[in-house]
Amino acid sequence: MSPNRRKELVEEIEKIAKNVVVLRIPACKILSYSKKKIKLDELEAIKIAQLIEMIDAKKFYIDSLGNVRENPRFERMIRKNLSKDVELVVENYADENYPVVSAASIVAKVERDRAIEELKKKVKFDFGVGYSHDERTIKFLEKVFLEYDKKPDFIRWHWDTVESVAERLWREGKKLKPWVREEILKGKSLQKIIKDFFKKMK
């Protein structure tokens, strides 16, 4: 579905839905949770529970992380953060089975598209979709490591791609900013980086 089509559908969704509530979690906030040893799946469960607390309904449909039949852990994490008793329908691919979840997925994607466009204007660089498969995203990471004097707060720093790009630039002999060596590579020597690289290749 194209971004324009998603925008059109969000307008229709907002006409139909009683409430459309969106929680944005900035990268710096994700990092602060990570420092407390709270992983992304736990963070998502916490935020879903917060949404449930905000909405006056008795039944909620949730697209599950992980395999529900093999591991109902995600529902348990949500309930752990709830103060009220509600019925939860937690399923894999819920967006394919329940229109309300499909609608929520579309709203979330439109919000992400908006956030990405806002950030592109802020950094004055078209970094594409912000995922590791996009060459423009990788180019932007390289730019940050080579040109930014301070560590920006809009990148999720515990993303594996961050370290792998920094290590590659270091192996190539690029002049990384001091904060990259100290905080991303954590003072690794070139010898150690090469050794880790070949371990990953096995």
mmCIF file of C-alpha atoms in Angstrom:
data_model
loop_
_atom_site.group_PDB
_atom_site.id
_atom_site.type_symbol
_atom_site.label_atom_id
_atom_site.label_comp_id
_atom_site.label_asym_id
_atom_site.label_seq_id
_atom_site.Cartn_x
_atom_site.Cartn_y
_atom_site.Cartn_z
ATOM 1 C CA MET A 1 0.000 0.000 0.000
ATOM 2 C CA SER A 2 1.454 3.378 -0.990
ATOM 3 C CA PRO A 3 1.908 6.176 1.604
ATOM 4 C CA ASN A 4 -0.729 8.282 -0.203
ATOM 5 C CA ARG A 5 -3.258 5.456 -0.074
ATOM 6 C CA ARG A 6 -2.572 5.000 3.638
ATOM 7 C CA LYS A 7 -3.225 8.716 4.222
ATOM 8 C CA GLU A 8 -6.559 8.452 2.395
ATOM 9 C CA LEU A 9 -7.566 5.471 4.542
ATOM 10 C CA VAL A 10 -6.574 7.213 7.777
ATOM 11 C CA GLU A 11 -9.006 10.012 6.935
ATOM 12 C CA GLU A 12 -11.751 7.401 6.562
ATOM 13 C CA ILE A 13 -10.692 5.619 9.754
ATOM 14 C CA GLU A 14 -10.840 8.866 11.732
ATOM 15 C CA LYS A 15 -14.434 9.431 10.537
ATOM 16 C CA ILE A 16 -15.493 5.981 11.737
ATOM 17 C CA ALA A 17 -13.449 5.443 14.902
ATOM 18 C CA LYS A 18 -14.621 6.745 18.265
ATOM 19 C CA ASN A 19 -11.018 7.284 19.374
ATOM 20 C CA VAL A 20 -7.696 7.235 17.528
ATOM 21 C CA VAL A 21 -4.858 7.337 20.050
ATOM 22 C CA VAL A 22 -1.200 7.217 19.003
ATOM 23 C CA LEU A 23 1.824 6.867 21.278
ATOM 24 C CA ARG A 24 5.157 7.921 19.816
ATOM 25 C CA ILE A 25 8.299 6.581 21.483
ATOM 26 C CA PRO A 26 11.419 8.540 20.468
ATOM 27 C CA ALA A 27 14.721 6.738 19.998
ATOM 28 C CA CYS A 28 16.227 8.385 23.103
ATOM 29 C CA LYS A 29 13.334 7.007 25.189
ATOM 30 C CA ILE A 30 13.868 3.506 23.801
ATOM 31 C CA LEU A 31 17.542 3.824 24.782
ATOM 32 C CA SER A 32 16.618 4.838 28.343
ATOM 33 C CA TYR A 33 14.407 1.730 28.644
ATOM 34 C CA SER A 34 17.218 -0.394 27.200
ATOM 35 C CA LYS A 35 19.580 0.851 29.923
ATOM 36 C CA LYS A 36 17.033 -0.485 32.435
ATOM 37 C CA LYS A 37 17.251 -3.888 30.671
ATOM 38 C CA ILE A 38 13.761 -3.473 29.206
ATOM 39 C CA LYS A 39 13.694 -5.043 25.733
ATOM 40 C CA LEU A 40 11.594 -3.875 22.788
ATOM 41 C CA ASP A 41 8.911 -6.544 23.252
ATOM 42 C CA GLU A 42 8.528 -5.580 26.924
ATOM 43 C CA LEU A 43 8.408 -1.896 25.989
ATOM 44 C CA GLU A 44 5.684 -2.599 23.432
ATOM 45 C CA ALA A 45 3.691 -4.506 26.067
ATOM 46 C CA ILE A 46 4.036 -1.570 28.484
ATOM 47 C CA LYS A 47 2.800 0.921 25.868
ATOM 48 C CA ILE A 48 -0.096 -1.319 24.802
ATOM 49 C CA ALA A 49 -1.132 -1.553 28.457
ATOM 50 C CA GLN A 50 -0.990 2.259 28.707
ATOM 51 C CA LEU A 51 -3.273 2.554 25.677
ATOM 52 C CA ILE A 52 -5.715 0.049 27.157
ATOM 53 C CA GLU A 53 -5.820 2.060 30.399
ATOM 54 C CA MET A 54 -6.661 5.213 28.383
ATOM 55 C CA ILE A 55 -9.556 3.693 26.420
ATOM 56 C CA ASP A 56 -12.997 2.877 27.835
ATOM 57 C CA ALA A 57 -13.613 -0.581 26.369
ATOM 58 C CA LYS A 58 -13.967 -4.127 27.672
ATOM 59 C CA LYS A 59 -12.365 -6.027 24.780
ATOM 60 C CA PHE A 60 -9.107 -5.343 22.935
ATOM 61 C CA TYR A 61 -7.615 -6.939 19.821
ATOM 62 C CA ILE A 62 -3.822 -7.094 19.694
ATOM 63 C CA ASP A 63 -1.371 -8.252 17.044
ATOM 64 C CA SER A 64 1.007 -10.498 18.954
ATOM 65 C CA LEU A 65 4.778 -10.574 18.922
ATOM 66 C CA GLY A 66 6.144 -14.089 18.697
ATOM 67 C CA ASN A 67 4.153 -17.285 18.257
ATOM 68 C CA VAL A 68 1.034 -17.159 20.449
ATOM 69 C CA ARG A 69 0.428 -20.911 20.514
ATOM 70 C CA GLU A 70 3.997 -21.757 21.450
ATOM 71 C CA ASN A 71 4.586 -18.789 23.727
ATOM 72 C CA PRO A 72 1.753 -16.672 25.218
ATOM 73 C CA ARG A 73 4.388 -14.544 26.979
ATOM 74 C CA PHE A 74 3.422 -11.333 25.183
ATOM 75 C CA GLU A 75 -0.125 -11.386 26.592
ATOM 76 C CA ARG A 76 1.287 -12.036 30.075
ATOM 77 C CA MET A 77 3.594 -9.025 29.725
ATOM 78 C CA ILE A 78 0.638 -6.823 28.788
ATOM 79 C CA ARG A 79 -1.517 -8.054 31.686
ATOM 80 C CA LYS A 80 1.374 -7.510 34.093
ATOM 81 C CA ASN A 81 1.153 -3.784 33.307
ATOM 82 C CA LEU A 82 -2.652 -3.501 33.528
ATOM 83 C CA SER A 83 -4.603 -2.259 36.523
ATOM 84 C CA LYS A 84 -8.024 -3.258 35.137
ATOM 85 C CA ASP A 85 -9.555 -6.549 34.049
ATOM 86 C CA VAL A 86 -10.350 -6.623 30.327
ATOM 87 C CA GLU A 87 -10.710 -9.273 27.639
ATOM 88 C CA LEU A 88 -7.657 -9.504 25.379
ATOM 89 C CA VAL A 89 -7.657 -11.175 21.976
ATOM 90 C CA VAL A 90 -3.929 -11.583 21.257
ATOM 91 C CA GLU A 91 -3.192 -13.290 17.948
ATOM 92 C CA ASN A 92 -0.513 -13.499 15.294
ATOM 93 C CA TYR A 93 -1.473 -11.676 12.074
ATOM 94 C CA ALA A 94 -4.434 -10.055 13.843
ATOM 95 C CA ASP A 95 -4.265 -7.273 11.249
ATOM 96 C CA GLU A 96 -5.374 -9.821 8.642
ATOM 97 C CA ASN A 97 -8.305 -11.054 10.715
ATOM 98 C CA TYR A 98 -9.746 -7.994 12.489
ATOM 99 C CA PRO A 99 -10.521 -4.672 10.730
ATOM 100 C CA VAL A 100 -9.802 -2.684 13.906
ATOM 101 C CA VAL A 101 -6.244 -4.051 14.001
ATOM 102 C CA SER A 102 -5.811 -3.413 10.268
ATOM 103 C CA ALA A 103 -6.916 0.179 10.894
ATOM 104 C CA ALA A 104 -4.475 0.568 13.781
ATOM 105 C CA SER A 105 -1.659 -0.773 11.608
ATOM 106 C CA ILE A 106 -2.449 1.781 8.885
ATOM 107 C CA VAL A 107 -2.582 4.638 11.418
ATOM 108 C CA ALA A 108 0.762 3.551 12.894
ATOM 109 C CA LYS A 109 2.412 3.437 9.471
ATOM 110 C CA VAL A 110 1.124 6.907 8.582
ATOM 111 C CA GLU A 111 2.426 8.259 11.900
ATOM 112 C CA ARG A 112 5.804 6.649 11.206
ATOM 113 C CA ASP A 113 5.841 8.174 7.694
ATOM 114 C CA ARG A 114 5.169 11.611 9.231
ATOM 115 C CA ALA A 115 7.910 11.186 11.828
ATOM 116 C CA ILE A 116 10.380 10.104 9.143
ATOM 117 C CA GLU A 117 9.569 13.135 6.974
ATOM 118 C CA GLU A 118 9.900 15.474 9.974
ATOM 119 C CA LEU A 119 13.315 14.001 10.748
ATOM 120 C CA LYS A 120 14.484 14.279 7.127
ATOM 121 C CA LYS A 121 13.689 18.001 7.200
ATOM 122 C CA LYS A 122 15.516 18.375 10.505
ATOM 123 C CA VAL A 123 18.722 16.647 9.340
ATOM 124 C CA LYS A 124 18.478 17.925 5.737
ATOM 125 C CA PHE A 125 19.172 14.455 4.334
ATOM 126 C CA ASP A 126 16.927 11.939 2.575
ATOM 127 C CA PHE A 127 17.797 8.756 4.475
ATOM 128 C CA GLY A 128 15.033 6.700 2.878
ATOM 129 C CA VAL A 129 12.836 4.465 5.020
ATOM 130 C CA GLY A 130 15.133 4.179 8.038
ATOM 131 C CA TYR A 131 15.659 0.408 7.804
ATOM 132 C CA SER A 132 18.940 -1.450 7.323
ATOM 133 C CA HIS A 133 18.031 -2.741 3.836
ATOM 134 C CA ASP A 134 17.891 0.837 2.513
ATOM 135 C CA GLU A 135 21.250 2.075 1.154
ATOM 136 C CA ARG A 136 20.234 5.688 1.875
ATOM 137 C CA THR A 137 19.757 4.822 5.553
ATOM 138 C CA ILE A 138 23.242 3.288 5.683
ATOM 139 C CA LYS A 139 24.698 6.348 3.928
ATOM 140 C CA PHE A 140 23.121 8.568 6.552
ATOM 141 C CA LEU A 141 24.574 6.479 9.391
ATOM 142 C CA GLU A 142 27.975 6.845 7.756
ATOM 143 C CA LYS A 143 27.454 10.611 7.559
ATOM 144 C CA VAL A 144 26.559 10.755 11.263
ATOM 145 C CA PHE A 145 29.662 8.765 12.258
ATOM 146 C CA LEU A 146 31.993 10.849 10.102
ATOM 147 C CA GLU A 147 30.523 14.356 10.411
ATOM 148 C CA TYR A 148 28.436 14.768 13.589
ATOM 149 C CA ASP A 149 30.460 16.224 16.485
ATOM 150 C CA LYS A 150 27.875 15.025 19.024
ATOM 151 C CA LYS A 151 25.857 11.847 19.311
ATOM 152 C CA PRO A 152 22.333 12.696 18.035
ATOM 153 C CA ASP A 153 19.281 11.529 19.977
ATOM 154 C CA PHE A 154 17.137 10.375 17.052
ATOM 155 C CA ILE A 155 18.921 7.071 16.329
ATOM 156 C CA ARG A 156 18.206 3.831 18.183
ATOM 157 C CA TRP A 157 21.780 3.175 19.298
ATOM 158 C CA HIS A 158 21.352 -0.445 20.370
ATOM 159 C CA TRP A 159 20.303 -1.294 16.784
ATOM 160 C CA ASP A 160 22.783 -3.955 15.498
ATOM 161 C CA THR A 161 23.243 -2.042 12.240
ATOM 162 C CA VAL A 162 24.781 0.892 14.130
ATOM 163 C CA GLU A 163 27.715 -1.152 15.393
ATOM 164 C CA SER A 164 28.206 -3.075 12.140
ATOM 165 C CA VAL A 165 28.384 0.158 10.076
ATOM 166 C CA ALA A 166 30.771 1.770 12.583
ATOM 167 C CA GLU A 167 33.004 -1.313 12.557
ATOM 168 C CA ARG A 168 33.095 -1.402 8.754
ATOM 169 C CA LEU A 169 34.090 2.258 8.563
ATOM 170 C CA TRP A 170 36.814 1.633 11.150
ATOM 171 C CA ARG A 171 38.166 -1.335 9.162
ATOM 172 C CA GLU A 172 38.200 0.848 6.049
ATOM 173 C CA GLY A 173 40.362 3.373 7.873
ATOM 174 C CA LYS A 174 37.753 6.163 7.930
ATOM 175 C CA LYS A 175 38.227 8.965 10.447
ATOM 176 C CA LEU A 176 35.371 8.398 12.881
ATOM 177 C CA LYS A 177 34.323 11.036 15.362
ATOM 178 C CA PRO A 178 35.712 10.420 18.897
ATOM 179 C CA TRP A 179 32.267 9.682 20.382
ATOM 180 C CA VAL A 180 31.795 6.854 17.844
ATOM 181 C CA ARG A 181 34.995 5.124 18.962
ATOM 182 C CA GLU A 182 34.236 5.679 22.640
ATOM 183 C CA GLU A 183 30.513 4.901 22.739
ATOM 184 C CA ILE A 184 29.745 2.714 19.721
ATOM 185 C CA LEU A 185 32.967 0.762 19.323
ATOM 186 C CA LYS A 186 33.678 1.123 23.061
ATOM 187 C CA GLY A 187 37.403 1.556 22.530
ATOM 188 C CA LYS A 188 37.790 -1.649 20.527
ATOM 189 C CA SER A 189 41.138 -2.044 18.850
ATOM 190 C CA LEU A 190 41.320 -2.598 15.104
ATOM 191 C CA GLN A 191 42.611 -6.110 15.748
ATOM 192 C CA LYS A 192 39.602 -6.917 17.950
ATOM 193 C CA ILE A 193 37.150 -5.511 15.372
ATOM 194 C CA ILE A 194 38.676 -7.654 12.601
ATOM 195 C CA LYS A 195 38.557 -10.722 14.865
ATOM 196 C CA ASP A 196 34.867 -10.070 15.693
ATOM 197 C CA PHE A 197 34.152 -9.549 11.995
ATOM 198 C CA PHE A 198 35.490 -12.978 11.032
ATOM 199 C CA LYS A 199 33.565 -14.572 13.922
ATOM 200 C CA LYS A 200 30.342 -13.150 12.477
ATOM 201 C CA MET A 201 31.241 -14.487 9.037
ATOM 202 C CA LYS A 202 31.440 -18.097 10.292
#
